GROMACS .gro file of C-alpha atoms in nm:
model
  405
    1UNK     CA    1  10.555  12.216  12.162
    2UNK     CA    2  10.759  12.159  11.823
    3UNK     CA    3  11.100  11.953  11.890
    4UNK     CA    4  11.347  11.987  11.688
    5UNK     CA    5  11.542  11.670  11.771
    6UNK     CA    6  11.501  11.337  11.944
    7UNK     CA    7  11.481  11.489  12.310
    8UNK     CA    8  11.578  11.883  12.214
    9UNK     CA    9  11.309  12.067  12.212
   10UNK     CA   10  11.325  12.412  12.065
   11UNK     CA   11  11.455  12.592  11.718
   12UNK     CA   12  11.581  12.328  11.469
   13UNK     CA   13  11.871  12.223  11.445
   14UNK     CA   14  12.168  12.290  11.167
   15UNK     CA   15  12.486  12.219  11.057
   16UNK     CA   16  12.705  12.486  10.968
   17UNK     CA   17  12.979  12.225  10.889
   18UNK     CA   18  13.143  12.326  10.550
   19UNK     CA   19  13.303  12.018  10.339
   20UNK     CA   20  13.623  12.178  10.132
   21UNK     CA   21  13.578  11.946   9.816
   22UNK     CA   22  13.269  11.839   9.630
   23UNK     CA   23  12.925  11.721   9.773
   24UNK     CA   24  13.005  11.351   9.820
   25UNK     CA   25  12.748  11.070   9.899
   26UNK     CA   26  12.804  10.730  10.091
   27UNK     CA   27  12.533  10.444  10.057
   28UNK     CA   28  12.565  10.129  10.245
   29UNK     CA   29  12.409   9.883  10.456
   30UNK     CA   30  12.370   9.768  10.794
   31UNK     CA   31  12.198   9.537  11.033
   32UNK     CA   32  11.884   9.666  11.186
   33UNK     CA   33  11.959   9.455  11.484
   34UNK     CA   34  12.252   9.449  11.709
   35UNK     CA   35  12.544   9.688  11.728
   36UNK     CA   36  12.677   9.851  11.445
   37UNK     CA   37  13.018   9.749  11.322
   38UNK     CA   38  13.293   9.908  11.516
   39UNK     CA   39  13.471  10.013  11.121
   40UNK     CA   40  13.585  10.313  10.968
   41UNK     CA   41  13.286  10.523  10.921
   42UNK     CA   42  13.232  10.594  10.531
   43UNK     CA   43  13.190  10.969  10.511
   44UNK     CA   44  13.243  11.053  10.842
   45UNK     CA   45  13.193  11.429  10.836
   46UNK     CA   46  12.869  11.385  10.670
   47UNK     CA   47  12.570  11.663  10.687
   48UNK     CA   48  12.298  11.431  10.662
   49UNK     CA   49  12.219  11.084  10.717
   50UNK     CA   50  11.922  10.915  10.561
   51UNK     CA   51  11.797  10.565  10.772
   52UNK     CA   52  11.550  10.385  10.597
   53UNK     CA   53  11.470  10.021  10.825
   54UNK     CA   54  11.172   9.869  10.979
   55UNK     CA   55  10.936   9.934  11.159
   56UNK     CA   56  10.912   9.827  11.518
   57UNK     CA   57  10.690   9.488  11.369
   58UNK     CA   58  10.972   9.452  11.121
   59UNK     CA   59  11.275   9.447  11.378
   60UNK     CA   60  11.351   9.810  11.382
   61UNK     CA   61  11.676   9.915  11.582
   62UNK     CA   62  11.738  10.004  11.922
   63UNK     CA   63  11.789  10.288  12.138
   64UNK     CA   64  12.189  10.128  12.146
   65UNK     CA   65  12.172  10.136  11.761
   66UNK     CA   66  12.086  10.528  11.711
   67UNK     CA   67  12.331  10.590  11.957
   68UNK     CA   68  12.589  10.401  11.802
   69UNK     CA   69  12.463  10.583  11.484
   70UNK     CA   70  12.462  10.927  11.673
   71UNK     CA   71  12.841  10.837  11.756
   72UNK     CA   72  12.950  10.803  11.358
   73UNK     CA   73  12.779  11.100  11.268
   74UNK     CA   74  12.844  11.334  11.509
   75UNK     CA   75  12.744  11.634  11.316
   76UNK     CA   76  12.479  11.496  11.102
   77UNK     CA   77  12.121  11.571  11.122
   78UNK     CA   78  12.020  11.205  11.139
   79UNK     CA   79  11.686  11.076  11.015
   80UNK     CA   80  11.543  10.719  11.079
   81UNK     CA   81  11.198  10.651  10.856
   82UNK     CA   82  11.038  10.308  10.864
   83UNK     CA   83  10.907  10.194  10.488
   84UNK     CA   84  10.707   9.880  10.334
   85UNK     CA   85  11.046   9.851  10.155
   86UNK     CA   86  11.348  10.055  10.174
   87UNK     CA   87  11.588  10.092   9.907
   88UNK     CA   88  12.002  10.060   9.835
   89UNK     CA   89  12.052  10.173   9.489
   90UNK     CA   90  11.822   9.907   9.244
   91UNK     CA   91  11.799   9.658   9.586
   92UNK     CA   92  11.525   9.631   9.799
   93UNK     CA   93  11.694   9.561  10.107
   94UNK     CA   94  11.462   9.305  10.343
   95UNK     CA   95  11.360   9.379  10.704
   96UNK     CA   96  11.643   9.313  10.898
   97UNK     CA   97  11.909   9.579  10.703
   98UNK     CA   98  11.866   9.920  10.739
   99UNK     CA   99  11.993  10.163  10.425
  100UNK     CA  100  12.226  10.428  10.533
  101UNK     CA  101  12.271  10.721  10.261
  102UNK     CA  102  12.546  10.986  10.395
  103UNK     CA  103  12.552  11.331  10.227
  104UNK     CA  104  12.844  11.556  10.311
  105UNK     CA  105  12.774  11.890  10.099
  106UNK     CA  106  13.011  12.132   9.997
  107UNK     CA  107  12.765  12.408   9.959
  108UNK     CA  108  12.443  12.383  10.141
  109UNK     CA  109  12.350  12.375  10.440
  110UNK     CA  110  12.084  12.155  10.662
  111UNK     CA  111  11.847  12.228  10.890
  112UNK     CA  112  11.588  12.007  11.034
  113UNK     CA  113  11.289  12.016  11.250
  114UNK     CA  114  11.033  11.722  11.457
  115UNK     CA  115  10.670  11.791  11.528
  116UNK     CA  116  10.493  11.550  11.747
  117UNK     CA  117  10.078  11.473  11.599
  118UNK     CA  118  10.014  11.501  11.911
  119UNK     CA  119  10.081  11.864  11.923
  120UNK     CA  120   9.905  12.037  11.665
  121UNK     CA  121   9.523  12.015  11.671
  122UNK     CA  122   9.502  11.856  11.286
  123UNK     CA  123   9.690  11.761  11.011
  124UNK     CA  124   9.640  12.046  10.840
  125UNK     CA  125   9.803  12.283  11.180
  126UNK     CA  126  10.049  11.997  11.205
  127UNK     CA  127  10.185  12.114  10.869
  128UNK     CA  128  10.182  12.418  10.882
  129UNK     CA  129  10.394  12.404  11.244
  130UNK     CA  130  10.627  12.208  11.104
  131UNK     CA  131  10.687  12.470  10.783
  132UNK     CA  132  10.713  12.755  11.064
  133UNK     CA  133  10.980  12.518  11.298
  134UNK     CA  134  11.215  12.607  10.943
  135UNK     CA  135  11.409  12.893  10.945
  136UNK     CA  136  11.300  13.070  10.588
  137UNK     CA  137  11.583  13.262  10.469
  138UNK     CA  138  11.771  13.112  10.209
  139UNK     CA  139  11.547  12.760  10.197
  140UNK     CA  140  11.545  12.585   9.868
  141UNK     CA  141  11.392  12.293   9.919
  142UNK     CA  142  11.248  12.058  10.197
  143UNK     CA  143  11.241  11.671  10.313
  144UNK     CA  144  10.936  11.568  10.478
  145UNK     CA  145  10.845  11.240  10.661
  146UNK     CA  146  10.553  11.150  10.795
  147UNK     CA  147  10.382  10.889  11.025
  148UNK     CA  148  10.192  10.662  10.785
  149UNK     CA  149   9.946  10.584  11.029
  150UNK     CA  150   9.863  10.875  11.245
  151UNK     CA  151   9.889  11.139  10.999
  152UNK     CA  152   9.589  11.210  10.744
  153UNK     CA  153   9.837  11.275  10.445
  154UNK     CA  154   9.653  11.524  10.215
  155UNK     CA  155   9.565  11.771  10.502
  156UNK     CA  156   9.895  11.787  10.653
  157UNK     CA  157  10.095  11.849  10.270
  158UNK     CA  158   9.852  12.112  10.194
  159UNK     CA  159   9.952  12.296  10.590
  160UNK     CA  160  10.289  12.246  10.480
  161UNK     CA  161  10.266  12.392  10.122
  162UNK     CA  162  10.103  12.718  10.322
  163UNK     CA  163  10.372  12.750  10.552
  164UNK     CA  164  10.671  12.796  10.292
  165UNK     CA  165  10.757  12.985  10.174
  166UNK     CA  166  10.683  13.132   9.770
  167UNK     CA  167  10.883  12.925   9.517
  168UNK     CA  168  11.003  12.636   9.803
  169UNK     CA  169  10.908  12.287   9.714
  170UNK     CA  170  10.851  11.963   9.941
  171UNK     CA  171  10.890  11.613   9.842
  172UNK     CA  172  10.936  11.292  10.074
  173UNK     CA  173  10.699  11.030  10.199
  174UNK     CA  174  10.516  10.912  10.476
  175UNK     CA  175  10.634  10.609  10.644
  176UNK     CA  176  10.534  10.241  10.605
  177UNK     CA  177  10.489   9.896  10.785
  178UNK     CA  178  10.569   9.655  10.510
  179UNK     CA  179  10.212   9.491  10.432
  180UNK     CA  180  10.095   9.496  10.818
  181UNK     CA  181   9.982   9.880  10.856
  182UNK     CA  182  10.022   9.889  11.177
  183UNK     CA  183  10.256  10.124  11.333
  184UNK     CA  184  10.533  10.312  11.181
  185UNK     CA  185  10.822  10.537  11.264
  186UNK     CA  186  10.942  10.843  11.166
  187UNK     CA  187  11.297  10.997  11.437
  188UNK     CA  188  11.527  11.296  11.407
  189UNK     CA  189  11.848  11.238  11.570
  190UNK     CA  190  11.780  10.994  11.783
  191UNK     CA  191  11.509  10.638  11.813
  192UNK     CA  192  11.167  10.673  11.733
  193UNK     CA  193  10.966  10.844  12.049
  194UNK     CA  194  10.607  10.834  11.933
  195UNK     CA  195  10.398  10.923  11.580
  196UNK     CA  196  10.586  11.245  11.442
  197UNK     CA  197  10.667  11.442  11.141
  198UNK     CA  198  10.995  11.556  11.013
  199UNK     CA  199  11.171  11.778  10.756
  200UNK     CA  200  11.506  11.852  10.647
  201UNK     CA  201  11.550  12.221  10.501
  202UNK     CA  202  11.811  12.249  10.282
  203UNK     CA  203  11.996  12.578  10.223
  204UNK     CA  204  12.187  12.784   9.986
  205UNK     CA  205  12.189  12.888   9.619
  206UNK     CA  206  12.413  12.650   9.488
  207UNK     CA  207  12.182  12.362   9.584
  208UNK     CA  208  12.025  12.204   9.234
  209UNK     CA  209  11.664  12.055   9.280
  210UNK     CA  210  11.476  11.840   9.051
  211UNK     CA  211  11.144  11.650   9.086
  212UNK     CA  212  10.909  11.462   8.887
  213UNK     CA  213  10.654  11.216   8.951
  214UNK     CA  214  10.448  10.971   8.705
  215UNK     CA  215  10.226  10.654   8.802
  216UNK     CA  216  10.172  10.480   8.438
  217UNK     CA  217   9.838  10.379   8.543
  218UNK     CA  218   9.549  10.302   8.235
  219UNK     CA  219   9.249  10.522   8.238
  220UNK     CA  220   8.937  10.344   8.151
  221UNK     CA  221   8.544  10.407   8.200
  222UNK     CA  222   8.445  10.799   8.208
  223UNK     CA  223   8.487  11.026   8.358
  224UNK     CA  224   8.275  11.118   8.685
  225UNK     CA  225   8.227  11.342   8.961
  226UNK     CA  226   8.330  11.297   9.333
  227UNK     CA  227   7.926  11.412   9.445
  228UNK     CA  228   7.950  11.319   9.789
  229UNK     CA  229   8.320  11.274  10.020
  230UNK     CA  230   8.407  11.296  10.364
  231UNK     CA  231   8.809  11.357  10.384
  232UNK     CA  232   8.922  11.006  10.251
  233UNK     CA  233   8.597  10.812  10.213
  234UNK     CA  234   8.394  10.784   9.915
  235UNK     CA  235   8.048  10.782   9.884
  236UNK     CA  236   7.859  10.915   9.559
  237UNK     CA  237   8.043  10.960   9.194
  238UNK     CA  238   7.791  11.083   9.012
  239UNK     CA  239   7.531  11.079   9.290
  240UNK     CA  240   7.574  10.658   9.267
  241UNK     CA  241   7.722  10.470   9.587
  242UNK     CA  242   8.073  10.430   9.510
  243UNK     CA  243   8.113  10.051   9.626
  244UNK     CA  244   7.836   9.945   9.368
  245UNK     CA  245   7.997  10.148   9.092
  246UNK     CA  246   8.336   9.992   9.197
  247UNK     CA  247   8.178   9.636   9.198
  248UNK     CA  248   8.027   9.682   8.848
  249UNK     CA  249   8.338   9.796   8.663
  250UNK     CA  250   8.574   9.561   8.827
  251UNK     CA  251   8.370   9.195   8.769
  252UNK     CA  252   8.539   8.922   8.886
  253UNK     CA  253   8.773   9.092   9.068
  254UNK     CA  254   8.486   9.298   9.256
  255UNK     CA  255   8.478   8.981   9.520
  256UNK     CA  256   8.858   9.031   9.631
  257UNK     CA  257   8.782   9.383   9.751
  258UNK     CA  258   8.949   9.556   9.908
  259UNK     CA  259   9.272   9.415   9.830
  260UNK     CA  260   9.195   9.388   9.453
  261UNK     CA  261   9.138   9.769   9.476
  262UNK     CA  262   9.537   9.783   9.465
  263UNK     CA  263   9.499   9.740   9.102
  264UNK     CA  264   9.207   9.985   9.026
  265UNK     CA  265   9.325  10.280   9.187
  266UNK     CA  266   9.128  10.660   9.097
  267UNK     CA  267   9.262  10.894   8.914
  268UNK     CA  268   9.143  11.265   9.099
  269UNK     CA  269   9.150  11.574   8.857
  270UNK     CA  270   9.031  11.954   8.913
  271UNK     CA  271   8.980  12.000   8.542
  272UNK     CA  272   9.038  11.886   8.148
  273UNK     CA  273   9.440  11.867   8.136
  274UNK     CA  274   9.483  11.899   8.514
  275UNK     CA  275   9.783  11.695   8.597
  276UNK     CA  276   9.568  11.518   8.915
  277UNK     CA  277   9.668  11.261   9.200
  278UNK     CA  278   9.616  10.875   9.206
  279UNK     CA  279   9.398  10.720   9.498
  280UNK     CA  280   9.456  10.376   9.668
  281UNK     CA  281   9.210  10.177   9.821
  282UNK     CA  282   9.214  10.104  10.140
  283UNK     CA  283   8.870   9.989  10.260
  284UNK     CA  284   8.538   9.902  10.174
  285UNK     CA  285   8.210  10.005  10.386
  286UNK     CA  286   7.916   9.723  10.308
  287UNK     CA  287   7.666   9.953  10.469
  288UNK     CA  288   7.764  10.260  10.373
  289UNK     CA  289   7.836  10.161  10.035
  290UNK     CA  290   8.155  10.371  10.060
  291UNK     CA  291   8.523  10.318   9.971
  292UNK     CA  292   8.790  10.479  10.175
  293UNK     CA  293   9.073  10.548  10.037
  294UNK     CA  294   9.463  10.684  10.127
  295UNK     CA  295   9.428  11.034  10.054
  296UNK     CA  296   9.163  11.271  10.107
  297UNK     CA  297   8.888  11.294   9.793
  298UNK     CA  298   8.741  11.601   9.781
  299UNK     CA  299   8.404  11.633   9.662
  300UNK     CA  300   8.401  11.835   9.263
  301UNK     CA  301   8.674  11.657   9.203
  302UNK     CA  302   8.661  11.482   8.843
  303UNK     CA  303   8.730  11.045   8.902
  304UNK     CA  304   8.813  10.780   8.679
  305UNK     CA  305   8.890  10.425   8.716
  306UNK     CA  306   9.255  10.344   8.672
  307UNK     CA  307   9.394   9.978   8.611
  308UNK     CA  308   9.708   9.822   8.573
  309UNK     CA  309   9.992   9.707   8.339
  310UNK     CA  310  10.351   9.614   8.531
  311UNK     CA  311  10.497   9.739   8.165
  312UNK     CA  312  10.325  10.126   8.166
  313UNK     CA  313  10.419  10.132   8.549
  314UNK     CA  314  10.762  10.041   8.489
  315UNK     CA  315  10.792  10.340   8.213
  316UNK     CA  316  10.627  10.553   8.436
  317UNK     CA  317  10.927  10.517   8.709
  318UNK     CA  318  11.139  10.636   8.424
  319UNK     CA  319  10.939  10.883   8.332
  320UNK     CA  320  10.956  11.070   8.669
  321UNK     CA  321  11.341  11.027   8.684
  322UNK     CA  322  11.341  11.175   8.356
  323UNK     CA  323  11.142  11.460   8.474
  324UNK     CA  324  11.343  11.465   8.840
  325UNK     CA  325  11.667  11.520   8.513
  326UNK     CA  326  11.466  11.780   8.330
  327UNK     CA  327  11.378  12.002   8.610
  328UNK     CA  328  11.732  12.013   8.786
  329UNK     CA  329  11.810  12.145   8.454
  330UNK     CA  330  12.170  12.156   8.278
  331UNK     CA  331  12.305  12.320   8.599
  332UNK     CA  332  12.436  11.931   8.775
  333UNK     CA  333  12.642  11.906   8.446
  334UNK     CA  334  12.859  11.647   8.594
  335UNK     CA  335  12.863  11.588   8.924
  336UNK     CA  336  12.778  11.344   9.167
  337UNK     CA  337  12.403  11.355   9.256
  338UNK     CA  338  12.122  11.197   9.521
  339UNK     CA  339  11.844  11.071   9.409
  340UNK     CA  340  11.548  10.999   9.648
  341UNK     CA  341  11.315  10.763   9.525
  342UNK     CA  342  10.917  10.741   9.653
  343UNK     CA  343  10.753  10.478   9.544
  344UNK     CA  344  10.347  10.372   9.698
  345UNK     CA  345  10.395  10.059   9.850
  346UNK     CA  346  10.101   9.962   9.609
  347UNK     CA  347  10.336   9.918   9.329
  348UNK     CA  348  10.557   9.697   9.522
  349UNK     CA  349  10.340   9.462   9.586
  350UNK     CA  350  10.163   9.435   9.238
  351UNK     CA  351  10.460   9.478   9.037
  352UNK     CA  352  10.635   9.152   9.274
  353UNK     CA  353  10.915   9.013   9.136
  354UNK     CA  354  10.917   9.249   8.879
  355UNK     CA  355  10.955   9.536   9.119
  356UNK     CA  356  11.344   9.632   9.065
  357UNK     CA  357  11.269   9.690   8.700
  358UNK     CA  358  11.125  10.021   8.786
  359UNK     CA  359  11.410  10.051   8.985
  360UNK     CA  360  11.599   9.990   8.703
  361UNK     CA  361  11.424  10.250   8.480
  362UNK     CA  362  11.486  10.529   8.733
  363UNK     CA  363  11.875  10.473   8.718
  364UNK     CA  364  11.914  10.452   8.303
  365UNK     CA  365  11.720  10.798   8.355
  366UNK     CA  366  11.905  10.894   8.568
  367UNK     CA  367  12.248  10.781   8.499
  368UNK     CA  368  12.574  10.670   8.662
  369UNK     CA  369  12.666  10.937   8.882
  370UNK     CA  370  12.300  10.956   9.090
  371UNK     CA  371  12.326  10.768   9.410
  372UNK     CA  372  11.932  10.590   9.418
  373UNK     CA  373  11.816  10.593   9.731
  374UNK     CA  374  11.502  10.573   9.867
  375UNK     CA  375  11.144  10.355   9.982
  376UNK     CA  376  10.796  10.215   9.932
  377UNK     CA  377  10.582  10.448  10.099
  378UNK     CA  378  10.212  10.450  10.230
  379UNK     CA  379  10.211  10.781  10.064
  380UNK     CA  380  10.439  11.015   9.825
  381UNK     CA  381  10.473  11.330   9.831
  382UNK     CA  382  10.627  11.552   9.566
  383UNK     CA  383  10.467  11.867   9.294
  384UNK     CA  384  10.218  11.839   9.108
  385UNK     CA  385  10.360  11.855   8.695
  386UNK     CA  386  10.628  12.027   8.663
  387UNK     CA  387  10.738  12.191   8.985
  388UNK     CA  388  10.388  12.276   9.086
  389UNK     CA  389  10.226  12.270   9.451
  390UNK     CA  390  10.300  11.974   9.682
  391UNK     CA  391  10.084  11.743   9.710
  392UNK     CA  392  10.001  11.377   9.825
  393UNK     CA  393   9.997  11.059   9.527
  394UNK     CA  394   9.950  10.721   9.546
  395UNK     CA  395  10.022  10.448   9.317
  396UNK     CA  396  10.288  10.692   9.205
  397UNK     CA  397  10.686  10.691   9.178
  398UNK     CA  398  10.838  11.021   9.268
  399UNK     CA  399  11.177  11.101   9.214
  400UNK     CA  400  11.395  11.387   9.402
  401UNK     CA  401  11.708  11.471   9.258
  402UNK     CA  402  11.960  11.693   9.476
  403UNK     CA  403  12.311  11.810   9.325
  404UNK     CA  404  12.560  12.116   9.377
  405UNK     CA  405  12.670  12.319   9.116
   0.00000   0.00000   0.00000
């Protein structure tokens, strides 16, 4: 049974709620233990309400907290998502804060919807129910969240791109656990009630969307072909075990696997100028002689080795803001924008002190007036190119810009 909100099941829920004055945008930050602040709420009448925190390892927040949330935002759609790193404009904000982003629109509207794993019979069912729990008429473009655990991320974004409709666009993230992956937390108006997935519709033809998403990952080696896969785990490129082709091009670093595999991810491709996804690994299989990886690897797919350089990945953070810019088009002119950053946790941790500098290059992108908000991810979702299908990336910023105009 689809839910559309922490303990209301049934159709989703909106806001009809109409702001008389431009779409306005509050970011601050808050303790992810204890009771929130009894202060003047900033943007009080808000439409949505983005809560990036912790997980439940990391000191997430507690059933008093989301009500106490629930009680400032009275006519928000409210969503909590648990990251490997959540953002406040160029800040990574550490494990006991949780980012608040408030969006009170003057146009469009907001609609959201929560669909348990446990009720659809895969990922790829789970989203397409959670596509179908979205009313259709008018949608421009959808949020999505994800359990980082429980959800196999390429399945499910490839339901969801068949249940929108023609022309509608997804981009969001599935949720993290810092470095631990263990479990994580994805809520709709209300605390976190068990692995789920979520999506905010947003309405109306005033809404501006842009998207773009780069890695800045080095190719090297050739290229090869994915002969033998089983959803994420790699066997045969080429009809050679993967983990022996792995340990020859990666020498010295070959004895640190899997955790070295952070910086060799591989590069997936349909065909010669095929914009393609980026795959982390995640595991190694001694017997099998397999590598498993987050994100499905379909066998025909064309593979190459991918290494990295903290400056290319950097430029590739501005890259997808400036491609977010590009694809909004002229029509923002001015006004105040939200920007929702994506990043794979997998950058985080190789990029380490370094990482607000891609931070950094996504705001001179993107300007002064774009609110950054945003986290590290165990998995990004957002087009492929330029506005293409949805799919999932790893090892790869994505950047979602939302306006009025």
């Amino acid at each position: 049974m689809r839910s559309a909100g922490q303990g209301h099941p049934g159709p989703p829920r909106g806001r009809t709620l109409r702001a008389h004055r431009p779409m306005e945008i509050a970011q601050y930050r808050v303790p992810a233990t204890g009771p929130l602040a009894a202060t003047p709420t900033p943007l009080g009448g808000a439409h949505l309400v983005l809560a990036f925190g912790p997980s439940a390892a990391g000191g997430a927040p507690d059933a008093a907290w989301f009500e106490a949330l629930a009680a400032r935002y009275p006519d928000a759609v409210r969503v909590y998502c648990s990251t490997a790193g959540h953002l406040a404009d160029v800040d990574v904000c550490p494990d006991g804060e949780v980012a608040l982003t408030a969006v009170r629109f003057e146009h469009a509207r907001v609609r959201a919807a929560r669909v348990p794993v446990a009720d659809a019979p895969d990922a790829r069912a789970l989203g397409r129910a959670l596509a179908a729990a979205l009313p259709a008429e008018g949608l421009r473009h959808v949020l999505v969240f994800a359990d980082g655990q429980q959800v196999h991320g390429g399945a499910f974004v490839r339901g969801l791109a068949d249940g929108l409709p023609a022309g509608v666009h997804a981009t969001g993230g599935l949720a993290g656990d810092d470095d631990r992956f263990g479990a994580t937390a994805v809520a709709l108006d209300g605390p976190p009630a068990g692995p789920a997935v979520v999506a905010v519709g947003l309405y109306g033809d005033r809404l501006v969307v842009g998207a773009g998403a780069c890695g800045g990952w080095t190719h090297f080696g050739p290229d090869r072909v994915v002969t033998r896969a089983e959803g994420n785990v790699l066997y045969e490129l080429d009809g050679e075990p993967a983990l022996a082709l792995y340990r020859r091009y990666l020498g010295p670093y070959a004895d640190a696997l899997p955790g070295s595999g952070l910086l060799f991810p591989l590069a997936l491709r349909t065909s010669d100028g095929d914009t393609g996804v980026v795959r982390t690994v995640a595991g190694v299989d001694e017997a099998a002689g397999s590598v498993r990886f987050f994100g499905d690897v379909p066998e025909g797919m064309i593979a190459r080795l991918m290494k990295a350089s903290a400056d290319r990945i950097i430029d590739g953070a501005g890259a997808a803001a400036e491609l977010a810019a590009e694809t909004a088009g002229a029509a923002l002119g001015e006004s105040d924008t939200l920007a929702l950053l994506v990043s794979c946790c997998g950058r985080r941790w190789l990029l380490g002190q370094r990482t607000e500098e891609e931070l950094d290059a996504a705001r001179a992108a993107l300007g002064a007036r774009a609110t950054l908000a945003g986290f590290y991810s165990y998995g990004e979702v957002a087009p492929l190119g330029r506005l293409g299908s949805a799919a999932l990336h790893n090892q790869t910023m994505t950047v979602t810009l939302l306006g009025e105009r």
